[in-house]
C-alpha atoms as a PDB file:
ATOM      1  CA  UNK A   1       0.000   0.000   0.000  1.00  0.00           C
ATOM      2  CA  UNK A   2       1.308   3.432  -0.901  1.00  0.00           C
ATOM      3  CA  UNK A   3       0.875   6.218   1.632  1.00  0.00           C
ATOM      4  CA  UNK A   4      -1.046   9.259   0.455  1.00  0.00           C
ATOM      5  CA  UNK A   5       1.231  12.257   0.110  1.00  0.00           C
ATOM      6  CA  UNK A   6       1.361  14.206   3.359  1.00  0.00           C
ATOM      7  CA  UNK A   7      -0.651  11.641   5.314  1.00  0.00           C
ATOM      8  CA  UNK A   8       0.524  11.196   8.879  1.00  0.00           C
ATOM      9  CA  UNK A   9       0.675   7.869  10.668  1.00  0.00           C
ATOM     10  CA  UNK A  10      -2.590   6.637  12.116  1.00  0.00           C
ATOM     11  CA  UNK A  11      -2.892   5.401  15.715  1.00  0.00           C
ATOM     12  CA  UNK A  12      -2.925   1.835  14.343  1.00  0.00           C
ATOM     13  CA  UNK A  13       0.311   2.479  12.452  1.00  0.00           C
ATOM     14  CA  UNK A  14       1.934   3.928  15.576  1.00  0.00           C
ATOM     15  CA  UNK A  15       0.867   0.769  17.420  1.00  0.00           C
ATOM     16  CA  UNK A  16       2.432  -1.312  14.632  1.00  0.00           C
ATOM     17  CA  UNK A  17       5.645   0.675  15.049  1.00  0.00           C
ATOM     18  CA  UNK A  18       5.616  -0.027  18.785  1.00  0.00           C
ATOM     19  CA  UNK A  19       5.173  -3.732  18.020  1.00  0.00           C
ATOM     20  CA  UNK A  20       7.980  -3.669  15.443  1.00  0.00           C
ATOM     21  CA  UNK A  21       5.674  -4.503  12.549  1.00  0.00           C
ATOM     22  CA  UNK A  22       5.388  -1.151  10.768  1.00  0.00           C
ATOM     23  CA  UNK A  23       5.239  -1.357   6.968  1.00  0.00           C
ATOM     24  CA  UNK A  24       8.285  -0.052   5.099  1.00  0.00           C
ATOM     25  CA  UNK A  25       6.461   2.858   3.472  1.00  0.00           C
ATOM     26  CA  UNK A  26       5.181   3.942   6.876  1.00  0.00           C
ATOM     27  CA  UNK A  27       8.682   3.622   8.342  1.00  0.00           C
ATOM     28  CA  UNK A  28      10.028   5.869   5.583  1.00  0.00           C
ATOM     29  CA  UNK A  29       7.368   8.430   6.464  1.00  0.00           C
ATOM     30  CA  UNK A  30       8.241   8.158  10.168  1.00  0.00           C
ATOM     31  CA  UNK A  31      11.921   8.682   9.361  1.00  0.00           C
ATOM     32  CA  UNK A  32      11.114  11.886   7.444  1.00  0.00           C
ATOM     33  CA  UNK A  33       8.214  13.404   9.414  1.00  0.00           C
ATOM     34  CA  UNK A  34       9.179  15.112  12.658  1.00  0.00           C
ATOM     35  CA  UNK A  35       5.543  15.337  13.837  1.00  0.00           C
ATOM     36  CA  UNK A  36       4.999  11.580  13.460  1.00  0.00           C
ATOM     37  CA  UNK A  37       8.422  10.827  14.949  1.00  0.00           C
ATOM     38  CA  UNK A  38       7.626  12.951  18.010  1.00  0.00           C
ATOM     39  CA  UNK A  39       4.178  11.381  18.411  1.00  0.00           C
ATOM     40  CA  UNK A  40       5.517   7.833  18.050  1.00  0.00           C
ATOM     41  CA  UNK A  41       8.231   8.409  20.627  1.00  0.00           C
ATOM     42  CA  UNK A  42       5.768  10.024  23.036  1.00  0.00           C
ATOM     43  CA  UNK A  43       3.532   6.952  22.661  1.00  0.00           C
ATOM     44  CA  UNK A  44       6.508   4.679  23.329  1.00  0.00           C
ATOM     45  CA  UNK A  45       7.320   6.646  26.494  1.00  0.00           C
ATOM     46  CA  UNK A  46       3.721   6.232  27.696  1.00  0.00           C
ATOM     47  CA  UNK A  47       3.826   2.483  27.027  1.00  0.00           C
ATOM     48  CA  UNK A  48       7.128   2.185  28.897  1.00  0.00           C
ATOM     49  CA  UNK A  49       5.747   4.110  31.881  1.00  0.00           C
ATOM     50  CA  UNK A  50       2.598   1.986  31.994  1.00  0.00           C
ATOM     51  CA  UNK A  51       4.595  -1.235  31.767  1.00  0.00           C
ATOM     52  CA  UNK A  52       6.381  -0.538  35.073  1.00  0.00           C
ATOM     53  CA  UNK A  53       3.190   0.115  37.051  1.00  0.00           C
ATOM     54  CA  UNK A  54       2.262  -2.583  39.539  1.00  0.00           C
ATOM     55  CA  UNK A  55      -0.528  -4.910  38.488  1.00  0.00           C
ATOM     56  CA  UNK A  56      -3.732  -4.395  40.392  1.00  0.00           C
ATOM     57  CA  UNK A  57      -6.676  -6.676  40.985  1.00  0.00           C
ATOM     58  CA  UNK A  58     -10.085  -5.824  42.382  1.00  0.00           C
ATOM     59  CA  UNK A  59     -10.877  -6.809  45.953  1.00  0.00           C
ATOM     60  CA  UNK A  60     -12.131 -10.397  46.275  1.00  0.00           C
ATOM     61  CA  UNK A  61     -15.694  -9.245  47.053  1.00  0.00           C
ATOM     62  CA  UNK A  62     -15.823  -6.584  44.324  1.00  0.00           C
ATOM     63  CA  UNK A  63     -18.287  -8.393  42.044  1.00  0.00           C
ATOM     64  CA  UNK A  64     -20.629  -9.205  44.904  1.00  0.00           C
ATOM     65  CA  UNK A  65     -20.635  -5.592  46.113  1.00  0.00           C
ATOM     66  CA  UNK A  66     -21.364  -4.274  42.626  1.00  0.00           C
ATOM     67  CA  UNK A  67     -24.154  -6.765  42.017  1.00  0.00           C
ATOM     68  CA  UNK A  68     -25.684  -5.955  45.420  1.00  0.00           C
ATOM     69  CA  UNK A  69     -26.151  -2.360  44.257  1.00  0.00           C
ATOM     70  CA  UNK A  70     -27.613  -3.229  40.848  1.00  0.00           C
ATOM     71  CA  UNK A  71     -31.351  -2.787  40.533  1.00  0.00           C
ATOM     72  CA  UNK A  72     -32.886  -5.171  38.018  1.00  0.00           C
ATOM     73  CA  UNK A  73     -36.351  -4.016  36.946  1.00  0.00           C
ATOM     74  CA  UNK A  74     -39.127  -6.553  37.199  1.00  0.00           C
ATOM     75  CA  UNK A  75     -40.899  -6.682  33.807  1.00  0.00           C
END
């Protein structure tokens, strides 16, 4: 697929770049477009910051507490 002239990378293409699967024509655009380069590297920084956060799980009784507050209408 040929990139339209002047088209910036889409969020999906940035995600492909992060995964190391970006198409060659998109990579050429990224290499030449400062705006896309900056956006891609900002996205990578966000992903790196998120990856070091501790994993969290809901409390064991979370589902029961939520369901206790749900009102199901009687038809």
